[in-house]
RNA sequence: GGGGCGGUAGCUCAAUGGAUAGAGCAUCGGUCUUCGAAACCGAGUGUUGCGGGUUCGAGCCCCGCCCGCCCCGCCA
């Protein structure tokens, strides 16, 4: 039997073929193969139950018929049993486990395997994530989009997709009038030299407060905005400076999180493209004027038949509905994308539902092909009081402060646990562990739910944390260091897997393909996180029970192979989530 | 008022319509002369908010109710 990356898919196909030769009526039977509870096997096929029901047949008898029709190579590779009302259980035989491990010994082989079974392989996918506003520091509210978005990008790329990372920054809007007003009057050049973004942030507050206190100031600020939009050279120069400074500061954060965008096109870029959107929407009868604004209603929708999608404000200005529509059109024309994913706060669900509905009708009426558009929503980061996470004084927590604190906390632990390492290495470890802990805390839970941000749990070495996973990786490298071998060496002459912990670890390793597949099709990275945690747990149990560096050469060889493959899968998986890994910690 | 999401062990969270609902934390008890104890092994903990329904099978799907968070015309 050819060893496929995903054994569940092998079984799916084999069962489909068996169903044909067993005389199951075509089309009505779906094998429904999935990973199983290890107590029952590695995979289970549940499809016989539904099929037997539809045919008014006894499910166990049907299952037996199906199993009897399975190809001999499948019978040889799996222990097949029928259980309960008609589940078919498959346990991978140890020789097949070892063959899979031999066939997937490098990151390239894993990636090729993932691409070979992914329907997204070869497709172009645009991921719209992070998207902060310029002139402001990134804060904790920007964390999830960046972290989840990057993980999704890496998963898609691993599965063979061409990924376009697009940072749709908020660089256009009414706030720039107030900011420019204050910049011209109250710029603190010394503060600007120290930290320009911080100074812009201060100036915005100055402008905003002054506008609120004095209507005359508000008017002046609005004039500054009008001048900017009319292309006034001075205001445009200030605005450009704001963008430059902001992007430079954002990149510091992105570097820590391992993010590199392919394109950064903000709202300003689409400013001259919204007129065409208004015209087309009006021409094809989708948009109408209501209370002075240009709006789209969806009569077939229970809510959006009365809740308008405002595509142009009554003062004639664009809003994010306008630019988002223009952006869809631009992206479709620019890239032949199969889909666009928006990694945005779930509170904006209504907006995206209206956006997608509108875009769908607009494209249909204008004869364009609409790509798959999907809102990858995520919940709020809460403090331990259950309310959105803030500083004690009620301010947003800046991302740079958050990551710095994570690093400091990790540093204290490294100093405590690994005092013997050189200072520079301890600091480097602290950065990987600290930042990785923040990333992993976010990625280890279902993105759609809110989650409670708790430092102690996050940096902790117990439980489903980055530190636990990184520690498992470091211990494996430690074994190879001790034996003066590189991972992958010393595997020749391996004997057959034997002990329960060896076999349990190998069974888990093979399931990497299922975890990647699940995380990528659902676009939920936590499925991969859960898998990696379980894998690290299996490794730790194996490590405790079975000594690797034994004198018996065939035994050592097979255990070295397990170690090397575990490190490979853990490192590959952690990198897919956007984390860096270590060989010592 | 309309709508979205959620409610699972004391706490934080998992669970693709499948088998006896699982982890971690916390609690208690074991395991370091042996590859890193940042670890491992073991123990108890559940009316899956409530009530109906669909299904061979429901934490998951449908209906009603309770509670929490969020959204609902010109911010994004």
PDB file of C-alpha atoms in Angstrom, chain A residues 68-179:
ATOM      1  CA  UNK A  68     -15.196  -8.283   3.596  1.00  0.00           C
ATOM      2  CA  UNK A  69     -15.003  -6.272   0.374  1.00  0.00           C
ATOM      3  CA  UNK A  70     -12.053  -4.154   1.525  1.00  0.00           C
ATOM      4  CA  UNK A  71      -8.920  -4.406  -0.594  1.00  0.00           C
ATOM      5  CA  UNK A  72      -6.300  -6.830   0.741  1.00  0.00           C
ATOM      6  CA  UNK A  73      -3.677  -4.103   1.227  1.00  0.00           C
ATOM      7  CA  UNK A  74      -6.049  -2.262   3.566  1.00  0.00           C
ATOM      8  CA  UNK A  75      -6.708  -5.467   5.458  1.00  0.00           C
ATOM      9  CA  UNK A  76      -2.963  -5.866   5.772  1.00  0.00           C
ATOM     10  CA  UNK A  77      -2.305  -2.339   6.974  1.00  0.00           C
ATOM     11  CA  UNK A  78      -5.068  -1.995   9.543  1.00  0.00           C
ATOM     12  CA  UNK A  79      -6.643  -4.176  12.159  1.00  0.00           C
ATOM     13  CA  UNK A  80     -10.310  -3.854  11.256  1.00  0.00           C
ATOM     14  CA  UNK A  81     -13.131  -4.533  13.678  1.00  0.00           C
ATOM     15  CA  UNK A  82     -16.839  -3.900  13.831  1.00  0.00           C
ATOM     16  CA  UNK A  83     -18.226  -2.577  17.070  1.00  0.00           C
ATOM     17  CA  UNK A  84     -21.405  -1.339  18.655  1.00  0.00           C
ATOM     18  CA  UNK A  85     -24.319  -0.705  16.330  1.00  0.00           C
ATOM     19  CA  UNK A  86     -22.071  -0.765  13.239  1.00  0.00           C
ATOM     20  CA  UNK A  87     -18.967   1.316  13.703  1.00  0.00           C
ATOM     21  CA  UNK A  88     -15.990   0.096  11.706  1.00  0.00           C
ATOM     22  CA  UNK A  89     -12.774   0.616  13.631  1.00  0.00           C
ATOM     23  CA  UNK A  90      -9.330   0.748  12.090  1.00  0.00           C
ATOM     24  CA  UNK A  91      -6.112   0.386  14.035  1.00  0.00           C
ATOM     25  CA  UNK A  92      -2.923   1.149  12.153  1.00  0.00           C
ATOM     26  CA  UNK A  93      -0.466  -1.718  12.378  1.00  0.00           C
ATOM     27  CA  UNK A  94       2.944  -0.782  13.826  1.00  0.00           C
ATOM     28  CA  UNK A  95       4.776  -1.508  10.566  1.00  0.00           C
ATOM     29  CA  UNK A  96       2.548   1.007   8.799  1.00  0.00           C
ATOM     30  CA  UNK A  97       3.157   3.553  11.521  1.00  0.00           C
ATOM     31  CA  UNK A  98       6.857   3.157  10.956  1.00  0.00           C
ATOM     32  CA  UNK A  99       6.483   3.376   7.196  1.00  0.00           C
ATOM     33  CA  UNK A 100       4.584   6.654   7.587  1.00  0.00           C
ATOM     34  CA  UNK A 101       7.288   8.022   9.855  1.00  0.00           C
ATOM     35  CA  UNK A 102       9.941   7.023   7.356  1.00  0.00           C
ATOM     36  CA  UNK A 103       8.062   8.690   4.518  1.00  0.00           C
ATOM     37  CA  UNK A 104       7.607  11.935   6.459  1.00  0.00           C
ATOM     38  CA  UNK A 105      11.011  12.703   7.838  1.00  0.00           C
ATOM     39  CA  UNK A 106      11.416  16.324   6.758  1.00  0.00           C
ATOM     40  CA  UNK A 107       9.391  19.505   6.869  1.00  0.00           C
ATOM     41  CA  UNK A 108       9.260  19.458   3.065  1.00  0.00           C
ATOM     42  CA  UNK A 109       7.758  15.984   3.036  1.00  0.00           C
ATOM     43  CA  UNK A 110       5.116  17.047   5.520  1.00  0.00           C
ATOM     44  CA  UNK A 111       4.275  20.135   3.487  1.00  0.00           C
ATOM     45  CA  UNK A 112       4.121  18.140   0.265  1.00  0.00           C
ATOM     46  CA  UNK A 113       1.856  15.681   1.976  1.00  0.00           C
ATOM     47  CA  UNK A 114      -0.448  18.409   3.223  1.00  0.00           C
ATOM     48  CA  UNK A 115      -0.601  20.017  -0.207  1.00  0.00           C
ATOM     49  CA  UNK A 116      -1.263  16.668  -1.861  1.00  0.00           C
ATOM     50  CA  UNK A 117      -4.518  16.187   0.024  1.00  0.00           C
ATOM     51  CA  UNK A 118      -5.728  19.785   0.284  1.00  0.00           C
ATOM     52  CA  UNK A 119      -8.381  21.127  -2.071  1.00  0.00           C
ATOM     53  CA  UNK A 120      -6.907  24.596  -1.486  1.00  0.00           C
ATOM     54  CA  UNK A 121      -3.585  23.588  -2.992  1.00  0.00           C
ATOM     55  CA  UNK A 122      -2.742  25.848  -5.907  1.00  0.00           C
ATOM     56  CA  UNK A 123      -5.474  28.349  -5.094  1.00  0.00           C
ATOM     57  CA  UNK A 124      -4.857  31.992  -4.243  1.00  0.00           C
ATOM     58  CA  UNK A 125      -6.250  33.214  -0.938  1.00  0.00           C
ATOM     59  CA  UNK A 126      -6.182  36.766   0.333  1.00  0.00           C
ATOM     60  CA  UNK A 127      -6.098  37.190   4.081  1.00  0.00           C
ATOM     61  CA  UNK A 128      -7.099  40.590   5.403  1.00  0.00           C
ATOM     62  CA  UNK A 129      -5.829  40.846   8.954  1.00  0.00           C
ATOM     63  CA  UNK A 130      -4.270  43.047  11.614  1.00  0.00           C
ATOM     64  CA  UNK A 131      -5.490  46.271   9.990  1.00  0.00           C
ATOM     65  CA  UNK A 132      -4.738  48.819  12.719  1.00  0.00           C
ATOM     66  CA  UNK A 133      -5.393  52.538  12.418  1.00  0.00           C
ATOM     67  CA  UNK A 134      -2.440  54.797  11.763  1.00  0.00           C
ATOM     68  CA  UNK A 135      -1.530  57.540  14.240  1.00  0.00           C
ATOM     69  CA  UNK A 136      -2.295  55.179  17.111  1.00  0.00           C
ATOM     70  CA  UNK A 137      -0.318  52.537  18.917  1.00  0.00           C
ATOM     71  CA  UNK A 138      -1.393  48.973  18.401  1.00  0.00           C
ATOM     72  CA  UNK A 139      -3.121  47.756  21.531  1.00  0.00           C
ATOM     73  CA  UNK A 140      -4.496  44.544  22.918  1.00  0.00           C
ATOM     74  CA  UNK A 141      -7.560  44.859  20.679  1.00  0.00           C
ATOM     75  CA  UNK A 142      -5.258  44.291  17.709  1.00  0.00           C
ATOM     76  CA  UNK A 143      -3.682  41.144  19.091  1.00  0.00           C
ATOM     77  CA  UNK A 144      -6.087  38.481  17.975  1.00  0.00           C
ATOM     78  CA  UNK A 145      -6.451  39.556  14.384  1.00  0.00           C
ATOM     79  CA  UNK A 146      -2.683  39.608  13.965  1.00  0.00           C
ATOM     80  CA  UNK A 147      -2.040  36.296  15.703  1.00  0.00           C
ATOM     81  CA  UNK A 148      -4.959  34.348  14.280  1.00  0.00           C
ATOM     82  CA  UNK A 149      -4.530  35.871  10.840  1.00  0.00           C
ATOM     83  CA  UNK A 150      -0.888  34.898  10.654  1.00  0.00           C
ATOM     84  CA  UNK A 151      -1.604  31.338  11.781  1.00  0.00           C
ATOM     85  CA  UNK A 152      -4.315  31.010   9.153  1.00  0.00           C
ATOM     86  CA  UNK A 153      -1.921  32.297   6.493  1.00  0.00           C
ATOM     87  CA  UNK A 154       0.713  29.788   7.457  1.00  0.00           C
ATOM     88  CA  UNK A 155      -1.754  26.914   7.507  1.00  0.00           C
ATOM     89  CA  UNK A 156      -3.050  27.801   4.066  1.00  0.00           C
ATOM     90  CA  UNK A 157       0.446  28.175   2.655  1.00  0.00           C
ATOM     91  CA  UNK A 158       1.432  24.832   4.158  1.00  0.00           C
ATOM     92  CA  UNK A 159      -1.483  23.252   2.334  1.00  0.00           C
ATOM     93  CA  UNK A 160      -0.173  24.583  -0.938  1.00  0.00           C
ATOM     94  CA  UNK A 161      -2.189  27.774  -1.307  1.00  0.00           C
ATOM     95  CA  UNK A 162      -0.707  31.006  -2.618  1.00  0.00           C
ATOM     96  CA  UNK A 163      -1.403  33.386   0.240  1.00  0.00           C
ATOM     97  CA  UNK A 164      -1.614  37.158  -0.097  1.00  0.00           C
ATOM     98  CA  UNK A 165      -1.244  38.834   3.271  1.00  0.00           C
ATOM     99  CA  UNK A 166      -2.986  42.189   3.090  1.00  0.00           C
ATOM    100  CA  UNK A 167      -2.827  44.775   5.856  1.00  0.00           C
ATOM    101  CA  UNK A 168      -5.878  46.946   5.280  1.00  0.00           C
ATOM    102  CA  UNK A 169      -4.814  49.798   7.527  1.00  0.00           C
ATOM    103  CA  UNK A 170      -7.113  52.587   8.655  1.00  0.00           C
ATOM    104  CA  UNK A 171      -5.235  55.536   7.249  1.00  0.00           C
ATOM    105  CA  UNK A 172      -8.085  57.759   6.169  1.00  0.00           C
ATOM    106  CA  UNK A 173     -10.847  59.375   8.148  1.00  0.00           C
ATOM    107  CA  UNK A 174     -12.081  62.271  10.178  1.00  0.00           C
ATOM    108  CA  UNK A 175      -9.468  61.833  12.905  1.00  0.00           C
ATOM    109  CA  UNK A 176      -6.758  63.303  10.689  1.00  0.00           C
ATOM    110  CA  UNK A 177      -8.313  66.775  10.734  1.00  0.00           C
ATOM    111  CA  UNK A 178      -7.998  66.999  14.492  1.00  0.00           C
ATOM    112  CA  UNK A 179      -4.537  65.510  14.454  1.00  0.00           C
TER     113      UNK A 179
END
